[in-house]
C-alpha cells in the first residue's frame, strides 16, 4: 500500500484525513492519500512565499536553467518509477505512457529552461516634452506563488506543462493534483529533493475540489496566480475564487472538438488520425474528437473503416504486449460515460460499434471498462453531440459543403481544438481561418511544438501558454522609464 503525503517545504506532511486511491484496471486499492486541510494548504503557500526570497530567488538564470535540467534528468533517471505510478493511477497502456506522458513530463522542464535563456524584452526610446530624451525598457519579474490545479487524464504531462514554465520564470508553486491521480506529482517531490531544488519551491497538496484542498488553495490570498486545467464548470468556480484579490488565471478547459474529413483527404491517413483522436487514452484527451464530420461521397466507407479500427483496438491489461486501449480513470467517470451511451440510444442513435461494456477476464471485471463506441444518425441537437463526454466515443455525421461543415463545427460554446483532413491546400488555410478554436490541426492531431501558443477559444479557456506566451502569465512586465 502506498502512502501519498503532502509535500511542503521539502518535507513529507501527513494529514489526519485520508482517502483511497484505486487502480482502474481492477478497482484494487493502491494506497492512501493524505487530504490537505486549510492548515496544510496555508503551510504550503507560506513555504512557497518564503522560497521566493530564499536561495531560489537569488539564483542566476544560468543556475536555474541548470537546476531545471537536473529535474528533467531526475525524471528520466527514475523513468520506470514514474511509468509505474502513472499506469497504476490511470490504467493507460504502457506503450502510450512510455512514449507520451513520461517523456513529455521531463521535456517540459528542459524546453522552458532553455526558453528563458532567450526571453525577449522591449525597449522604446522617446522624445520628452522638453525636447530631451528618455528610454523605456521592460523588466520581467516572477509573478510569485502560483497555484497549479491539475486534471487526471495526463497527470504528469499536464502538471509539468505548468510547473516547468512557472519555475523557469522564477516563481514557486503549490500543486493540487487530481484526487484520482496523486502519484506522479508526489514522486516529483522526491526528485526535487534529490536534485537539490530548494525547499518550498515545489509543494504538493492533495485532496478534492470544493471544501477541500482545491478550494482552499485557490481561495488563499497568498496565491498570486492560478493556472488550471479541467472542466469548464470548475473553471467558473475557480474564477470566482480568483476574483477575491483580483488574481489572474490561466485556464485550459473542456472541449467538444470537431474532426472534419473532406472527400479529397488521404483516406487511410484520415481514418488513422481520427482513430487516434477519438480513442487514444480511452478518449480522455481534452483535444480528442467526439464530433466527426465526413463529406458525403466517402461517408459510408469512412464509417465502415473507423468501425473496423475501433473493433481492432486491443483492450486489456496496460502491461500486456500490444494493448492499445485501457480502462477509464475511475468508476465515477465510467458511470458518466455509460450514462451518455444510454442517452445516445434513447435519442435514437444508430450504434455502429460498442455502446456498452467489454467482456473482461475475471481479474479485471471490476475495472472501469467501457467499449470504444461510434454512433451515427443523430441530429446536431443530441446530447452526445452537444456535451463533452470525455470518453472513447464519437458521432459521425455527413456534410456536403465547406460552409455547412464550418457552421456545424462552430455551433458549440467550446473552442479548444479541431482536426481537418484535406489535400486541398487552399481549403486547409480557409478552414484554419474559419474554425473558432485555439488549435487547428490540418492532416494531423496532437502534434505539439512547445514553442507555439496553446489554449482554448470561447468557453474552452482563458489565455494561452507555450513558448513566449507563457511569459504573459508567469511574469509581471514592469516598464522602467529613464529620463536621460
Ligand atoms: P475537473 O474540473 O473535475 O478537476 C480538475 C481539478 O480541479 C482537480 O484537481 C479537482 O480536484 C479540482 N477542482 C474541482 N473543483 C474545484 C474547485 N471548486 N476549486 C478548486 N479546484 C477544484 O476536471 P477533470 O475531470 O479532472 O478533467 C477532465 C476535464 O479537464 C475535461 O473537461 C477536459 O476537457 C479538461 N481538460 C482540458 C485540457 C485543456 O488543455 N484544455 C486538458 C486536459 C483536460
XYZ file of C-alpha atoms and ligand atoms in Angstrom:
528
model
C 0.000 0.000 0.000
C 1.350 3.389 -0.984
C 1.124 6.402 1.271
C 0.713 9.645 -0.682
C 1.614 12.502 1.649
C 1.630 16.218 1.033
C 4.988 17.717 0.062
C 5.520 21.009 1.842
C 8.781 22.920 2.168
C 10.743 19.880 1.021
C 9.198 17.628 3.677
C 6.525 14.941 3.746
C 3.474 16.058 5.676
C 0.684 13.693 6.690
C -2.929 14.675 7.340
C -5.447 13.289 9.809
C -7.814 12.646 6.882
C -7.009 10.136 4.154
C -8.841 8.741 1.167
C -8.300 5.688 -1.011
C -6.575 5.695 -4.350
C -7.688 2.913 -6.684
C -6.314 1.218 -9.771
C -8.959 1.494 -12.514
C -7.827 -1.753 -14.155
C -9.340 -3.874 -11.373
C -10.580 -1.337 -8.789
C -7.993 -2.514 -6.251
C -6.773 -0.070 -3.604
C -3.271 1.187 -4.420
C -2.762 3.459 -1.479
C -3.973 6.128 0.893
C -3.849 9.808 0.032
C -3.428 12.423 2.765
C -6.064 15.096 2.237
C -4.696 18.551 2.970
C -6.863 20.767 5.151
C -6.704 24.542 5.387
C -3.658 24.426 7.651
C -1.589 22.233 5.282
C -2.556 24.411 2.321
C -1.639 27.501 4.300
C 1.731 25.982 5.237
C 2.388 25.147 1.569
C 1.573 28.677 0.400
C 3.716 30.195 3.160
C 6.610 27.893 2.235
C 6.260 28.895 -1.413
C 6.258 32.589 -0.460
C 9.342 32.210 1.746
C 11.169 30.319 -1.019
C 10.750 33.290 -3.361
C 13.023 35.241 -1.046
C 15.467 32.404 -0.311
C 18.245 30.852 -2.419
C 15.796 30.217 -5.273
C 15.039 33.923 -5.701
C 18.728 34.761 -5.694
C 19.746 32.276 -8.385
C 21.057 33.498 -11.712
C 19.189 32.436 -14.826
C 22.040 30.078 -15.671
C 21.794 28.373 -12.279
C 18.021 27.987 -12.636
C 18.419 26.526 -16.118
C 20.920 24.006 -14.791
C 18.661 23.001 -11.919
C 15.626 22.520 -14.171
C 17.698 20.352 -16.486
C 18.625 18.325 -13.410
C 14.901 17.914 -12.631
C 14.289 16.592 -16.165
C 17.267 14.255 -15.835
C 15.944 13.171 -12.436
C 12.605 12.203 -14.004
C 14.405 10.285 -16.736
C 16.619 8.549 -14.192
C 13.504 7.289 -12.420
C 11.565 6.772 -15.650
C 10.297 3.330 -14.641
C 9.042 4.594 -11.270
C 7.113 7.407 -12.950
C 5.783 4.997 -15.556
C 4.563 2.503 -12.957
C 2.982 5.280 -10.870
C 1.144 6.793 -13.849
C -0.076 3.416 -15.099
C -1.321 2.376 -11.649
C -3.255 5.637 -11.283
C -4.781 5.780 -14.764
C -4.636 2.287 -16.288
C -3.263 3.764 -19.506
C -1.363 1.403 -21.814
C 2.372 1.071 -21.203
C 3.062 1.968 -24.853
C 1.234 5.289 -24.528
C 2.614 6.337 -21.143
C 6.183 5.425 -22.071
C 6.045 7.353 -25.341
C 3.947 10.337 -24.321
C 3.310 11.015 -20.638
C 6.684 10.464 -19.007
C 8.996 11.773 -21.780
C 6.866 14.930 -22.111
C 6.908 15.274 -18.320
C 10.697 15.541 -18.462
C 10.764 17.594 -21.677
C 8.517 20.272 -20.182
C 11.335 21.234 -17.790
C 14.045 21.251 -20.466
C 12.072 23.211 -23.049
C 11.095 26.029 -20.707
C 14.517 26.109 -19.058
C 16.065 26.643 -22.478
C 13.425 29.196 -23.399
C 14.295 31.577 -20.567
C 17.773 31.940 -21.974
C 16.190 33.821 -24.894
C 13.413 35.853 -23.294
C 12.808 38.948 -25.394
C 12.477 42.348 -23.712
C 11.123 45.520 -25.252
C 12.637 48.980 -25.236
C 11.397 52.288 -26.623
C 13.448 55.470 -26.937
C 11.259 58.599 -26.727
C 11.447 62.334 -27.039
C 10.285 64.154 -23.897
C 8.046 67.282 -23.928
C 11.062 69.472 -23.040
C 12.914 68.250 -26.103
C 15.110 65.813 -24.191
C 15.262 62.054 -24.382
C 14.087 59.145 -22.323
C 14.459 55.385 -22.581
C 11.788 52.867 -21.642
C 12.617 49.238 -21.116
C 10.727 46.218 -19.896
C 11.768 44.133 -16.938
C 10.191 40.748 -16.332
C 9.773 39.609 -12.726
C 8.260 36.361 -11.468
C 4.555 36.641 -10.645
C 5.110 34.980 -7.255
C 3.327 31.968 -5.782
C 1.457 30.047 -8.486
C -1.343 27.590 -7.704
C -1.365 24.729 -10.231
C -4.644 22.774 -10.227
C -4.499 19.663 -12.413
C -6.798 17.073 -14.026
C -6.339 13.292 -14.132
C -6.145 12.482 -17.835
C -2.440 13.229 -18.462
C -1.336 13.800 -14.874
C 2.432 14.277 -15.132
C 2.390 15.797 -18.608
C -0.206 18.478 -17.848
C 1.198 19.254 -14.400
C 4.750 19.782 -15.616
C 3.435 21.779 -18.585
C 2.564 24.379 -15.908
C 5.262 23.730 -13.298
C 8.045 23.812 -15.954
C 7.404 27.397 -17.108
C 6.351 28.593 -13.647
C 9.708 27.561 -12.176
C 11.686 28.572 -15.266
C 10.424 32.129 -14.901
C 11.401 32.146 -11.210
C 8.075 31.526 -9.479
C 7.321 28.968 -6.791
C 4.361 26.584 -6.996
C 1.764 24.795 -4.933
C 0.368 21.912 -6.989
C -3.021 20.319 -6.364
C -3.075 17.108 -8.414
C -6.370 15.451 -9.199
C -7.696 13.313 -6.366
C -7.775 10.444 -8.905
C -4.072 10.656 -9.774
C -1.875 11.736 -6.858
C 1.153 9.532 -7.632
C 3.415 11.291 -10.135
C 3.103 14.744 -8.510
C 4.178 13.103 -5.249
C 7.075 11.308 -6.912
C 8.231 14.584 -8.426
C 8.670 15.886 -4.863
C 11.252 13.146 -4.309
C 13.075 14.181 -7.489
C 13.055 17.842 -6.418
C 14.795 16.885 -3.179
C 17.191 14.514 -4.941
C 18.468 17.180 -7.340
C 18.624 19.967 -4.744
C 15.700 22.240 -5.623
C 15.423 24.492 -2.541
C 12.616 23.664 -0.086
C 9.330 25.466 -0.749
C 9.875 25.933 -4.494
C 7.691 22.920 -5.371
C 4.897 21.947 -2.993
C 2.075 19.425 -3.373
C -1.222 19.395 -1.513
C -3.617 16.509 -2.033
C -7.378 16.485 -1.925
C -10.586 17.248 -3.761
C -12.100 20.458 -5.147
C -14.954 22.055 -3.179
C -14.441 22.251 0.621
C -11.057 20.634 0.169
C -7.511 21.375 -0.953
C -8.562 22.703 -4.381
C -10.862 25.359 -2.974
C -8.575 26.166 -0.014
C -5.683 26.725 -2.393
C -7.475 28.826 -4.993
C -9.128 30.953 -2.274
C -5.832 31.516 -0.474
C -4.871 35.209 -0.524
C -1.178 34.302 -0.590
C -1.518 32.868 -4.094
C -0.564 35.363 -6.835
C -1.902 33.486 -9.863
C -3.888 30.334 -10.629
C -3.260 28.072 -13.571
C -5.913 25.419 -14.019
C -6.677 22.583 -16.408
C -10.022 20.861 -16.085
C -13.716 21.200 -16.714
C -15.278 24.480 -17.760
C -17.665 24.418 -14.806
C -14.758 24.017 -12.374
C -13.096 26.947 -14.137
C -16.125 29.078 -13.289
C -15.797 28.187 -9.585
C -12.071 28.894 -9.582
C -12.603 32.201 -11.358
C -14.949 33.268 -8.567
C -12.282 32.351 -6.011
C -9.678 34.257 -8.025
C -11.851 37.384 -8.084
C -11.064 37.745 -4.409
C -7.856 39.757 -4.514
C -8.097 40.144 -8.333
C -5.708 37.252 -9.019
C -5.016 36.389 -12.675
C -5.995 33.000 -14.065
C -4.830 30.851 -16.950
C -7.425 28.253 -17.908
C -7.332 25.218 -20.183
C -10.885 23.886 -20.074
C -13.253 21.448 -21.718
C -13.889 20.886 -25.400
C -16.210 19.281 -27.917
C -13.786 19.157 -30.746
C -14.723 18.581 -34.381
C -12.837 16.224 -36.679
C -13.559 17.136 -40.315
C -12.777 14.811 -43.197
C -13.133 16.079 -46.762
C -13.600 13.704 -49.680
C -10.264 14.875 -51.108
C -8.342 13.749 -47.995
C -5.837 10.910 -47.947
C -8.432 8.367 -46.807
C -6.188 5.983 -44.871
C -4.360 8.770 -43.064
C -7.654 10.404 -42.118
C -9.016 7.142 -40.726
C -5.821 6.565 -38.748
C -5.866 10.163 -37.479
C -9.494 10.082 -36.330
C -8.922 6.671 -34.720
C -6.252 8.285 -32.560
C -8.173 11.479 -31.851
C -11.300 9.581 -30.815
C -9.824 6.627 -28.925
C -6.295 7.412 -27.662
C -6.078 7.368 -23.862
C -9.579 5.844 -23.995
C -10.935 9.135 -25.304
C -9.779 11.016 -22.224
C -7.859 13.732 -24.034
C -9.098 17.314 -23.963
C -8.110 17.637 -27.637
C -9.992 14.466 -28.577
C -12.642 14.267 -31.263
C -16.189 13.427 -30.222
C -17.839 15.053 -33.279
C -16.715 13.718 -36.643
C -17.990 15.247 -39.893
C -17.304 13.362 -43.114
C -18.056 14.629 -46.627
C -20.913 12.664 -48.150
C -19.140 10.868 -51.042
C -16.887 8.994 -48.595
C -19.255 8.845 -45.599
C -20.297 5.165 -45.706
C -16.778 3.995 -46.480
C -15.340 6.114 -43.667
C -17.849 4.847 -41.086
C -17.023 1.240 -42.052
C -13.282 1.892 -41.846
C -13.461 3.618 -38.456
C -15.660 0.794 -37.136
C -13.039 -1.715 -38.210
C -10.308 0.312 -36.484
C -12.324 0.699 -33.272
C -13.035 -3.010 -33.165
C -9.377 -3.870 -33.653
C -8.204 -1.835 -30.636
C -6.601 -4.192 -28.153
C -8.432 -3.788 -24.856
C -6.739 -5.071 -21.732
C -4.010 -5.067 -19.135
C -1.862 -1.941 -19.635
C 1.305 -4.025 -19.358
C 0.257 -6.722 -21.835
C 2.100 -6.695 -25.140
C 0.189 -4.737 -27.775
C -2.513 -3.250 -25.514
C -3.809 -0.045 -27.089
C -6.903 0.610 -25.010
C -7.113 0.836 -21.223
C -9.937 1.475 -18.764
C -11.400 4.876 -17.922
C -9.829 6.616 -14.949
C -12.440 5.689 -12.339
C -15.793 4.083 -11.649
C -17.329 7.542 -11.271
C -16.175 8.553 -14.727
C -17.316 5.210 -16.132
C -20.829 5.854 -14.817
C -20.809 9.250 -16.545
C -19.648 7.821 -19.881
C -22.120 4.921 -19.708
C -24.921 7.382 -18.986
C -24.107 9.056 -22.318
C -24.057 5.660 -24.043
C -27.602 5.154 -22.729
C -28.637 8.690 -23.702
C -27.407 8.177 -27.286
C -29.629 5.087 -27.592
C -32.608 6.928 -26.063
C -32.154 9.805 -28.512
C -32.240 7.362 -31.440
C -28.607 6.878 -32.416
C -27.524 4.070 -34.682
C -24.832 2.267 -32.693
C -22.162 1.419 -35.291
C -19.988 -0.306 -32.719
C -19.666 -0.593 -28.940
C -22.149 1.186 -26.736
C -21.569 -0.964 -23.684
C -19.049 -2.733 -21.503
C -16.433 -5.153 -22.881
C -16.282 -8.696 -21.605
C -13.179 -8.712 -19.430
C -11.362 -11.623 -17.745
C -12.317 -12.225 -14.106
C -9.209 -10.464 -12.760
C -10.272 -7.183 -14.419
C -14.064 -7.485 -14.183
C -14.305 -4.745 -11.564
C -12.276 -2.245 -13.601
C -13.607 0.939 -15.200
C -14.003 -0.560 -18.681
C -16.213 0.673 -21.493
C -16.247 -0.183 -25.182
C -14.956 2.157 -27.875
C -18.160 3.465 -29.395
C -19.289 5.031 -32.667
C -22.729 6.469 -33.399
C -24.394 7.852 -36.491
C -27.841 9.203 -37.290
C -28.326 11.807 -34.564
C -29.400 15.413 -35.112
C -26.901 18.118 -34.117
C -29.088 18.888 -31.091
C -28.455 15.479 -29.460
C -26.764 15.415 -26.042
C -23.804 13.337 -27.193
C -23.095 15.906 -29.910
C -23.501 18.946 -27.667
C -21.928 17.915 -24.357
C -18.363 16.902 -23.529
C -18.342 13.202 -22.601
C -14.580 12.696 -22.291
C -14.893 9.057 -23.271
C -13.848 6.766 -26.165
C -16.752 7.639 -28.406
C -17.713 9.775 -31.350
C -20.687 10.579 -33.529
C -20.125 10.685 -37.288
C -22.338 12.931 -39.419
C -22.246 13.534 -43.167
C -21.876 17.003 -44.720
C -21.951 18.417 -48.241
C -20.214 21.787 -48.359
C -17.360 23.560 -46.639
C -19.705 26.356 -45.446
C -22.077 23.813 -43.933
C -19.369 21.967 -42.007
C -17.822 25.205 -40.716
C -21.222 26.216 -39.335
C -21.726 22.813 -37.692
C -18.197 22.742 -36.252
C -18.539 26.224 -34.764
C -22.017 25.670 -33.300
C -20.738 24.941 -29.792
C -19.858 27.011 -26.737
C -16.457 25.272 -26.733
C -13.470 26.166 -28.903
C -10.464 24.091 -27.968
C -9.192 22.188 -30.997
C -10.094 20.903 -34.453
C -8.556 18.356 -36.787
C -9.160 18.770 -40.523
C -8.266 16.242 -43.210
C -7.919 17.506 -46.787
C -5.414 17.530 -49.647
C -6.572 20.933 -50.921
C -4.065 23.494 -49.636
C -6.345 26.495 -50.122
C -9.145 24.751 -48.293
C -6.750 23.901 -45.452
C -5.932 27.580 -44.944
C -9.587 28.620 -45.232
C -10.507 26.101 -42.534
C -7.671 27.301 -40.314
C -9.091 30.802 -40.578
C -12.748 29.863 -40.135
C -12.796 27.417 -37.230
C -13.305 29.075 -33.844
C -10.680 27.132 -31.910
C -7.400 27.673 -30.090
C -5.580 24.931 -32.013
C -6.369 23.768 -35.554
C -4.538 20.743 -36.934
C -4.553 20.060 -40.661
C -3.815 16.437 -41.601
C -2.569 15.863 -38.054
C -3.721 15.615 -34.477
C -1.946 16.293 -31.158
C 1.226 17.336 -32.979
C 2.771 19.715 -30.471
C 5.641 22.160 -30.701
C 6.022 23.583 -27.214
C 7.033 26.981 -28.600
C 3.539 27.511 -30.020
C 0.511 29.075 -28.347
C -1.758 26.547 -26.669
C -5.196 27.220 -25.211
C -8.882 27.356 -25.967
C -11.240 29.856 -27.557
C -14.756 30.572 -26.230
C -15.552 28.501 -23.119
C -12.504 26.270 -23.613
C -10.105 28.555 -21.834
C -8.626 31.880 -20.911
C -5.189 32.869 -22.115
C -2.505 30.967 -23.961
C 0.519 29.102 -22.669
C 3.521 27.742 -24.546
C 6.631 29.490 -25.801
C 6.769 33.211 -25.124
C 3.016 33.183 -24.403
C 3.766 31.560 -21.053
C 5.681 34.714 -20.176
C 2.455 36.676 -20.059
C 1.033 34.592 -17.269
C 4.111 33.565 -15.311
C 5.753 37.002 -15.163
C 4.894 40.603 -14.410
C 6.129 43.072 -17.009
C 7.430 46.261 -15.471
C 8.226 49.307 -17.583
C 11.216 51.329 -16.420
C 11.319 54.854 -17.881
C 14.672 56.663 -17.554
C 14.837 60.381 -18.346
C 18.228 60.850 -19.952
P -12.181 18.726 -13.004
O -12.504 20.117 -13.377
O -13.238 17.884 -12.415
O -10.973 18.689 -11.961
C -9.728 19.295 -12.244
C -9.058 19.668 -10.942
O -9.798 20.708 -10.310
C -8.944 18.544 -9.932
O -7.687 18.621 -9.317
C -10.072 18.858 -8.954
O -9.856 18.356 -7.656
C -10.032 20.381 -8.951
N -11.277 21.044 -8.532
C -12.544 20.629 -8.723
N -13.416 21.535 -8.229
C -12.669 22.553 -7.727
C -12.993 23.784 -7.071
N -14.247 24.164 -6.865
N -11.978 24.589 -6.685
C -10.689 24.234 -6.900
N -10.329 23.081 -7.508
C -11.310 22.248 -7.921
O -11.582 18.068 -14.321
P -11.141 16.548 -14.532
O -12.369 15.703 -14.523
O -10.018 16.232 -13.618
O -10.533 16.603 -16.011
C -11.312 16.463 -17.162
C -11.632 17.829 -17.746
O -10.431 18.545 -17.991
C -12.337 17.774 -19.081
O -13.327 18.755 -19.136
C -11.239 18.105 -20.077
O -11.670 18.632 -21.299
C -10.444 19.092 -19.297
N -9.079 19.196 -19.817
C -8.736 20.288 -20.552
C -7.451 20.386 -21.083
C -7.041 21.569 -21.917
O -5.870 21.683 -22.217
N -7.951 22.435 -22.287
C -6.536 19.364 -20.843
C -6.939 18.255 -20.086
C -8.211 18.185 -19.577
